[in-house]
Amino acid sequence: MKNICILLSGSGTNLQNIAECISNGEIENAEINLVIADRDCFGLERAQNLGLKSVLIKKGKNFTENLVNEIPENIDLIVLAGFLSILNKEFFTQISIPIINIHPSLLPKFGGKGMWGNHVHEAVITENATESGATVHYVTEEVDAGNIILQKSVQISEGETAETLAEKIHKIEYEIFPQAINLILKKLQNT
Ligand code: GRF
């Protein structure tokens, strides 16, 4: 059994989907041991409703230190599911297990600092791109620049808005995030 810690800042629909995929066996041999939020958010409430252990570590003084201290020793994989804080060098020197993130664009396009939530979708629409998508990637010190694990695209429709695009992309996130988690857990089992 592999142990997952999920970090989030928002509504937590990906958390909900991952928890459901663990329950229905789509994600194999895994357990969510802890959910950490960096602010008050609906994701925390979801975690509680799902019966998951959760903790709030507010951003501010000693944030990295508090975060590191909260991550249990037995965790095999950290999953960022809509986590808005940037993990810094100090964090990476202390945590050496794999960390993955999902980003709502086809990285390396529309990634990096400031590119989150609707900012991403608005930029895609402003640029008249014909497609966008979602990317699951490893997290490194450089924002949205770690190796890509899985990607899936969606077409931009006539009259697309940031909101309709976000909805479309969420749907594919619910497909590729569990797939990527399975891939990584299998890899970890073989090492
Ligand atoms: C997702 O769109 C993800 O790509 C981004 O944050 C959003 C989280 O959504 N990193 P939710 O809170 O899981 O609904």
Short mmCIF file of C-alpha atoms and ligand atoms in Angstrom, two decimals:
data_model
loop_
_atom_site.label_atom_id
_atom_site.label_comp_id
_atom_site.label_asym_id
_atom_site.label_seq_id
_atom_site.Cartn_x
_atom_site.Cartn_y
_atom_site.Cartn_z
CA MET A 1 0.00 0.00 0.00
CA LYS A 2 1.36 3.40 -0.96
CA ASN A 3 0.61 6.53 1.03
CA ILE A 4 -0.43 9.80 -0.59
CA CYS A 5 -0.49 13.31 0.85
CA ILE A 6 -2.63 15.83 -1.08
CA LEU A 7 -1.98 19.57 -0.96
CA LEU A 8 -4.69 21.98 -2.07
CA SER A 9 -5.98 25.55 -1.92
CA GLY A 10 -9.34 25.43 -3.67
CA SER A 11 -12.55 23.57 -4.20
CA GLY A 12 -10.95 20.12 -4.23
CA THR A 13 -12.87 18.40 -7.01
CA ASN A 14 -9.66 16.60 -8.04
CA LEU A 15 -9.21 15.43 -4.45
CA GLN A 16 -12.76 14.09 -4.53
CA ASN A 17 -12.11 12.31 -7.82
CA ILE A 18 -8.84 10.78 -6.60
CA ALA A 19 -10.56 9.57 -3.41
CA GLU A 20 -13.34 8.00 -5.52
CA CYS A 21 -10.81 6.35 -7.85
CA ILE A 22 -9.08 4.81 -4.83
CA SER A 23 -12.42 3.51 -3.53
CA ASN A 24 -13.47 2.02 -6.86
CA GLY A 25 -10.06 0.48 -7.57
CA GLU A 26 -9.12 2.70 -10.53
CA ILE A 27 -6.15 3.78 -8.44
CA GLU A 28 -4.63 0.63 -7.01
CA ASN A 29 -3.00 -0.02 -3.64
CA ALA A 30 -3.10 3.53 -2.41
CA GLU A 31 -4.45 5.51 0.47
CA ILE A 32 -4.79 9.25 1.09
CA ASN A 33 -3.20 9.65 4.51
CA LEU A 34 -3.41 13.40 4.79
CA VAL A 35 -4.82 16.48 3.05
CA ILE A 36 -3.08 19.78 3.69
CA ALA A 37 -4.61 23.15 2.74
CA ASP A 38 -2.72 26.44 2.78
CA ARG A 39 -5.90 28.50 3.29
CA ASP A 40 -9.52 28.09 4.28
CA CYS A 41 -11.14 26.47 1.29
CA PHE A 42 -13.91 24.11 0.30
CA GLY A 43 -11.31 21.40 -0.33
CA LEU A 44 -10.81 21.13 3.44
CA GLU A 45 -14.51 20.57 3.94
CA ARG A 46 -14.50 17.94 1.20
CA ALA A 47 -11.61 16.16 2.89
CA GLN A 48 -13.55 16.10 6.14
CA ASN A 49 -16.69 14.85 4.37
CA LEU A 50 -14.61 12.10 2.80
CA GLY A 51 -13.39 11.08 6.26
CA LEU A 52 -9.81 12.06 5.44
CA LYS A 53 -7.38 13.49 7.93
CA SER A 54 -6.84 17.14 7.06
CA VAL A 55 -4.89 20.08 8.35
CA LEU A 56 -4.76 23.78 7.60
CA ILE A 57 -1.32 25.39 7.45
CA LYS A 58 -1.81 29.05 6.70
CA LYS A 59 0.67 30.83 4.51
CA GLY A 60 2.93 33.29 6.25
CA LYS A 61 5.82 33.07 8.68
CA ASN A 62 7.48 29.61 8.88
CA PHE A 63 5.15 28.23 6.21
CA THR A 64 7.74 25.93 4.61
CA GLU A 65 8.99 24.66 7.96
CA ASN A 66 5.44 23.98 9.16
CA LEU A 67 4.58 22.24 5.92
CA VAL A 68 7.64 20.01 6.02
CA ASN A 69 6.96 19.11 9.66
CA GLU A 70 3.39 18.15 8.86
CA ILE A 71 4.24 15.67 6.10
CA PRO A 72 4.37 12.23 7.72
CA GLU A 73 7.49 10.05 7.31
CA ASN A 74 5.54 7.24 5.65
CA ILE A 75 4.32 9.28 2.66
CA ASP A 76 5.37 7.91 -0.75
CA LEU A 77 3.87 10.56 -3.04
CA ILE A 78 2.82 14.19 -2.69
CA VAL A 79 0.02 15.29 -5.00
CA LEU A 80 -0.68 18.97 -5.61
CA ALA A 81 -4.36 19.22 -6.53
CA GLY A 82 -4.97 22.92 -7.03
CA PHE A 83 -2.28 24.08 -4.58
CA LEU A 84 -1.44 27.74 -5.07
CA SER A 85 1.66 28.16 -2.89
CA ILE A 86 5.01 27.85 -4.59
CA LEU A 87 7.28 25.23 -3.01
CA ASN A 88 10.71 26.74 -2.46
CA LYS A 89 14.29 25.51 -2.35
CA GLU A 90 14.15 24.96 1.41
CA PHE A 91 11.22 22.57 0.85
CA PHE A 92 13.00 20.55 -1.82
CA THR A 93 16.15 20.16 0.27
CA GLN A 94 14.07 18.49 2.97
CA ILE A 95 11.54 16.49 0.98
CA SER A 96 12.89 14.00 -1.51
CA ILE A 97 9.82 11.88 -2.40
CA PRO A 98 8.11 12.45 -5.77
CA ILE A 99 5.76 15.43 -6.02
CA ILE A 100 3.31 15.81 -8.89
CA ASN A 101 0.99 18.59 -9.98
CA ILE A 102 -1.85 19.05 -12.43
CA HIS A 103 -1.88 22.20 -14.54
CA PRO A 104 -4.82 23.30 -16.73
CA SER A 105 -2.95 23.83 -20.00
CA LEU A 106 -0.73 21.97 -22.42
CA LEU A 107 2.60 22.75 -20.75
CA PRO A 108 5.03 24.27 -21.53
CA LYS A 109 2.40 26.55 -23.03
CA PHE A 110 0.58 28.84 -20.59
CA GLY A 111 2.58 27.84 -17.52
CA GLY A 112 4.78 29.58 -14.98
CA LYS A 113 4.24 32.16 -12.26
CA GLY A 114 0.88 33.94 -12.43
CA MET A 115 -0.57 31.26 -14.70
CA TRP A 116 -3.22 29.64 -12.54
CA GLY A 117 -6.98 29.23 -12.64
CA ASN A 118 -8.83 31.46 -15.05
CA HIS A 119 -5.65 33.44 -15.87
CA VAL A 120 -4.57 30.40 -17.87
CA HIS A 121 -7.86 30.01 -19.73
CA GLU A 122 -8.17 33.74 -20.44
CA ALA A 123 -4.65 33.78 -21.92
CA VAL A 124 -5.49 30.76 -24.11
CA ILE A 125 -8.64 32.44 -25.44
CA THR A 126 -6.94 35.83 -25.95
CA GLU A 127 -4.27 34.11 -28.01
CA ASN A 128 -6.91 32.46 -30.21
CA ALA A 129 -5.38 29.06 -29.54
CA THR A 130 -7.23 26.18 -31.18
CA GLU A 131 -6.57 23.74 -28.35
CA SER A 132 -5.72 23.60 -24.70
CA GLY A 133 -5.69 20.77 -22.18
CA ALA A 134 -4.26 19.50 -18.94
CA THR A 135 -0.80 18.32 -17.92
CA VAL A 136 0.36 16.18 -15.02
CA HIS A 137 4.03 16.83 -14.29
CA TYR A 138 6.68 16.40 -11.65
CA VAL A 139 7.15 19.42 -9.40
CA THR A 140 10.53 21.07 -9.21
CA GLU A 141 11.70 24.41 -7.90
CA GLU A 142 10.93 25.99 -11.24
CA VAL A 143 7.18 26.60 -11.53
CA ASP A 144 5.38 24.27 -14.01
CA ALA A 145 8.68 23.15 -15.55
CA GLY A 146 9.19 19.59 -14.23
CA ASN A 147 9.07 16.53 -16.48
CA ILE A 148 5.70 15.82 -18.03
CA ILE A 149 3.99 12.56 -17.04
CA LEU A 150 0.70 12.77 -18.96
CA GLN A 151 -1.09 15.30 -21.10
CA LYS A 152 -4.47 15.42 -22.82
CA SER A 153 -5.87 18.08 -25.11
CA VAL A 154 -9.31 19.62 -25.71
CA GLN A 155 -10.44 21.66 -28.69
CA ILE A 156 -11.43 25.29 -28.22
CA SER A 157 -14.99 25.78 -29.47
CA GLU A 158 -16.55 28.81 -31.08
CA GLY A 159 -17.57 31.28 -28.37
CA GLU A 160 -15.51 29.49 -25.73
CA THR A 161 -15.14 31.39 -22.44
CA ALA A 162 -12.68 30.89 -19.59
CA GLU A 163 -15.50 29.28 -17.63
CA THR A 164 -16.59 26.78 -20.31
CA LEU A 165 -12.95 25.91 -21.01
CA ALA A 166 -12.24 25.38 -17.30
CA GLU A 167 -15.17 22.99 -17.14
CA LYS A 168 -13.97 21.01 -20.17
CA ILE A 169 -10.46 20.81 -18.78
CA HIS A 170 -11.63 19.68 -15.36
CA LYS A 171 -13.28 16.69 -17.06
CA ILE A 172 -10.01 15.55 -18.63
CA GLU A 173 -8.17 16.21 -15.36
CA TYR A 174 -10.41 13.59 -13.76
CA GLU A 175 -9.11 11.12 -16.38
CA ILE A 176 -5.40 11.83 -16.51
CA PHE A 177 -4.66 12.61 -12.85
CA PRO A 178 -5.66 9.12 -11.58
CA GLN A 179 -3.87 7.54 -14.56
CA ALA A 180 -0.69 9.43 -13.74
CA ILE A 181 -0.93 8.53 -10.05
CA ASN A 182 -1.26 4.86 -11.01
CA LEU A 183 1.77 5.09 -13.29
CA ILE A 184 3.92 6.61 -10.57
CA LEU A 185 2.76 4.25 -7.85
CA LYS A 186 3.56 1.28 -10.10
CA LYS A 187 7.00 2.73 -10.72
CA LEU A 188 7.53 3.17 -6.98
CA GLN A 189 6.43 -0.42 -6.34
CA ASN A 190 9.14 -1.65 -8.71
CA THR A 191 11.92 0.24 -6.99
C1 GRF B 1 -7.38 22.46 -11.57
O1 GRF B 1 -7.88 23.06 -12.71
C2 GRF B 1 -5.89 22.23 -11.70
O2 GRF B 1 -5.47 22.10 -13.01
C3 GRF B 1 -5.28 23.46 -11.09
O3 GRF B 1 -6.16 23.80 -10.04
C4 GRF B 1 -7.47 23.35 -10.34
C5 GRF B 1 -7.97 22.62 -9.13
O4 GRF B 1 -9.33 22.33 -9.23
N1 GRF B 1 -3.93 23.24 -10.68
P1 GRF B 1 -10.11 21.59 -8.08
O5 GRF B 1 -9.94 22.39 -6.81
O6 GRF B 1 -9.54 20.22 -7.96
O7 GRF B 1 -11.52 21.58 -8.54
#
